[in-house]
Amino acid sequence: MIKGVIFDFDGVIVDSEYISYECYRDFLKTYNIIFTKEDYIKYCPGKQLITTMNFFKEFYDLDIDIDQACQYFRNREQYYLDKDGVPLKKGVKELLDYLVSKKIAICLATSSVEKRAITILDNYQLTKYFDAFVFGDEVKRGNHFQMCF
């Protein structure tokens, strides 16, 4: 019998990966670097922002301040969130309702920072479904390293 379900956030609960891609693309464009969707898929999903920016710094040999690069990303992300919002993945609400009806514990484990994830969940009135949360700003390594799980 299943006692609990752990959900990732980006790409599972909400369709937000395209926003991250746009932000990284915009950032690298300021250095005249073409960043494709294939590059994003290969290097970025599931990684914490600071990890990705450090990767870019080394991979592209960029002379950047990591904190400023992360702030650029957050500003662009907020722009896209304000402009278009982030769509909920199809069937998520129904699945959460089903799990609650079966008294199955629900946890969110994400490399997203708490403020961002909770804001988006609150916009869809989904926060109430979750019994526990683990956010990217609470662990040293993102969900690729399974620390948040």
Coordinates of C-alpha atoms in Angstrom, one line a residue:
M1 CA 0.0 0.0 0.0
I2 CA 1.3 3.4 -0.9
K3 CA 1.7 5.7 2.1
G4 CA 3.1 8.8 0.4
V5 CA 4.0 10.4 -2.8
I6 CA 6.9 12.8 -3.4
F7 CA 6.5 15.3 -6.3
D8 CA 9.1 17.4 -8.0
F9 CA 7.8 20.9 -8.9
D10 CA 9.1 22.3 -12.1
G11 CA 8.0 20.2 -15.0
V12 CA 5.8 18.0 -12.9
I13 CA 3.4 20.3 -11.0
V14 CA 3.9 23.3 -13.2
D15 CA 5.2 23.8 -16.7
S16 CA 7.9 26.2 -15.8
E17 CA 11.0 24.8 -17.5
Y18 CA 10.5 27.1 -20.5
I19 CA 10.8 30.1 -18.2
S20 CA 14.1 28.9 -16.8
Y21 CA 15.3 28.3 -20.4
E22 CA 14.3 31.8 -21.4
C23 CA 16.1 33.3 -18.4
Y24 CA 19.3 31.4 -19.0
R25 CA 19.1 32.2 -22.7
D26 CA 18.7 35.9 -22.0
F27 CA 21.6 35.9 -19.6
L28 CA 24.0 34.2 -22.0
K29 CA 22.8 36.4 -24.8
T30 CA 24.3 39.4 -22.9
Y31 CA 27.7 37.6 -23.5
N32 CA 26.9 36.9 -27.2
I33 CA 26.5 33.2 -26.4
I34 CA 23.8 31.3 -28.3
F35 CA 22.0 29.0 -25.8
T36 CA 19.7 26.4 -27.4
K37 CA 16.9 24.4 -25.9
E38 CA 19.1 21.4 -26.4
D39 CA 21.8 23.0 -24.3
Y40 CA 19.3 23.7 -21.6
I41 CA 18.0 20.1 -21.6
K42 CA 21.6 18.8 -21.5
Y43 CA 22.9 21.0 -18.7
C44 CA 20.2 22.7 -16.6
P45 CA 17.1 20.9 -15.5
G46 CA 16.9 20.0 -11.8
K47 CA 20.0 22.0 -10.9
Q48 CA 20.0 24.9 -8.4
L49 CA 20.5 28.3 -9.9
I50 CA 23.9 28.9 -8.3
T51 CA 25.1 25.6 -9.6
T52 CA 24.1 26.4 -13.1
M53 CA 25.6 29.9 -13.0
N54 CA 28.9 28.4 -11.7
F55 CA 28.7 25.9 -14.6
F56 CA 28.2 28.7 -17.1
K57 CA 31.1 30.6 -15.6
E58 CA 33.5 27.7 -16.1
F59 CA 32.1 26.2 -19.3
Y60 CA 31.9 29.5 -21.2
D61 CA 34.9 31.1 -19.3
L62 CA 32.9 34.0 -18.2
D63 CA 34.2 36.8 -16.0
I64 CA 31.0 37.1 -13.9
D65 CA 30.0 37.7 -10.3
I66 CA 27.8 34.7 -9.4
D67 CA 25.5 36.7 -7.1
Q68 CA 24.9 39.3 -9.8
A69 CA 24.3 36.6 -12.4
C70 CA 21.8 34.9 -10.1
Q71 CA 20.0 38.2 -9.5
Y72 CA 19.8 38.8 -13.2
F73 CA 18.2 35.4 -13.6
R74 CA 15.7 36.1 -10.7
N75 CA 14.8 39.5 -12.3
R76 CA 14.2 37.9 -15.7
E77 CA 12.2 35.1 -14.1
Q78 CA 10.0 37.5 -12.3
Y79 CA 9.4 39.4 -15.6
Y80 CA 8.3 36.2 -17.3
L81 CA 6.1 35.1 -14.3
D82 CA 4.4 38.5 -14.2
K83 CA 4.0 38.6 -18.0
D84 CA 2.7 35.1 -18.7
G85 CA 2.4 33.3 -15.4
V86 CA 3.3 29.6 -15.3
P87 CA 0.8 27.0 -16.4
L88 CA -0.3 24.1 -14.2
K89 CA 0.4 20.7 -15.7
K90 CA -2.7 18.9 -16.9
G91 CA -4.3 16.6 -14.3
V92 CA -2.3 17.8 -11.3
K93 CA -5.3 19.1 -9.3
E94 CA -7.3 15.9 -10.0
L95 CA -4.4 13.7 -8.9
L96 CA -3.9 15.7 -5.7
D97 CA -7.6 15.4 -4.9
Y98 CA -7.4 11.7 -5.5
L99 CA -4.4 11.2 -3.2
V100 CA -6.0 13.3 -0.5
S101 CA -9.2 11.1 -0.8
K102 CA -7.1 8.0 -0.3
K103 CA -5.3 9.6 2.7
I104 CA -1.9 9.4 1.0
A105 CA 0.7 11.8 2.3
I106 CA 1.9 14.3 -0.3
C107 CA 5.4 15.9 -0.3
L108 CA 7.0 18.5 -2.6
A109 CA 10.7 18.1 -3.1
T110 CA 12.2 20.7 -5.4
S111 CA 15.3 22.6 -6.3
S112 CA 13.2 25.7 -6.5
V113 CA 13.6 28.2 -3.6
E114 CA 10.7 28.3 -1.1
K115 CA 9.4 31.8 -2.0
R116 CA 9.1 31.0 -5.7
A117 CA 7.4 27.6 -5.3
I118 CA 5.0 28.7 -2.5
T119 CA 4.0 31.8 -4.5
I120 CA 3.1 29.7 -7.6
L121 CA 1.4 27.0 -5.5
D122 CA -0.7 29.7 -3.7
N123 CA -1.7 31.1 -7.1
Y124 CA -3.4 27.8 -7.8
Q125 CA -4.6 27.2 -4.2
L126 CA -2.5 24.0 -4.1
T127 CA -0.3 24.6 -1.0
K128 CA -3.0 23.0 1.2
Y129 CA -2.5 19.6 -0.5
F130 CA 1.0 19.1 0.7
D131 CA 2.0 17.6 4.0
A132 CA 5.7 18.4 3.8
F133 CA 8.1 20.5 1.7
V134 CA 11.8 20.4 0.9
F135 CA 13.1 23.4 -1.1
G136 CA 16.3 24.1 -2.9
D137 CA 17.3 26.7 -0.5
E138 CA 17.2 24.1 2.3
V139 CA 19.7 21.6 0.8
K140 CA 23.3 21.9 -0.3
R141 CA 22.7 20.0 -3.6
G142 CA 19.7 20.0 -5.9
N143 CA 17.4 17.1 -6.7
H144 CA 19.8 15.5 -9.2
F145 CA 21.8 14.4 -6.1
Q146 CA 18.6 13.1 -4.3
M147 CA 19.4 15.1 -1.1
C148 CA 16.0 16.7 -1.1
F149 CA 14.3 13.3 -1.4

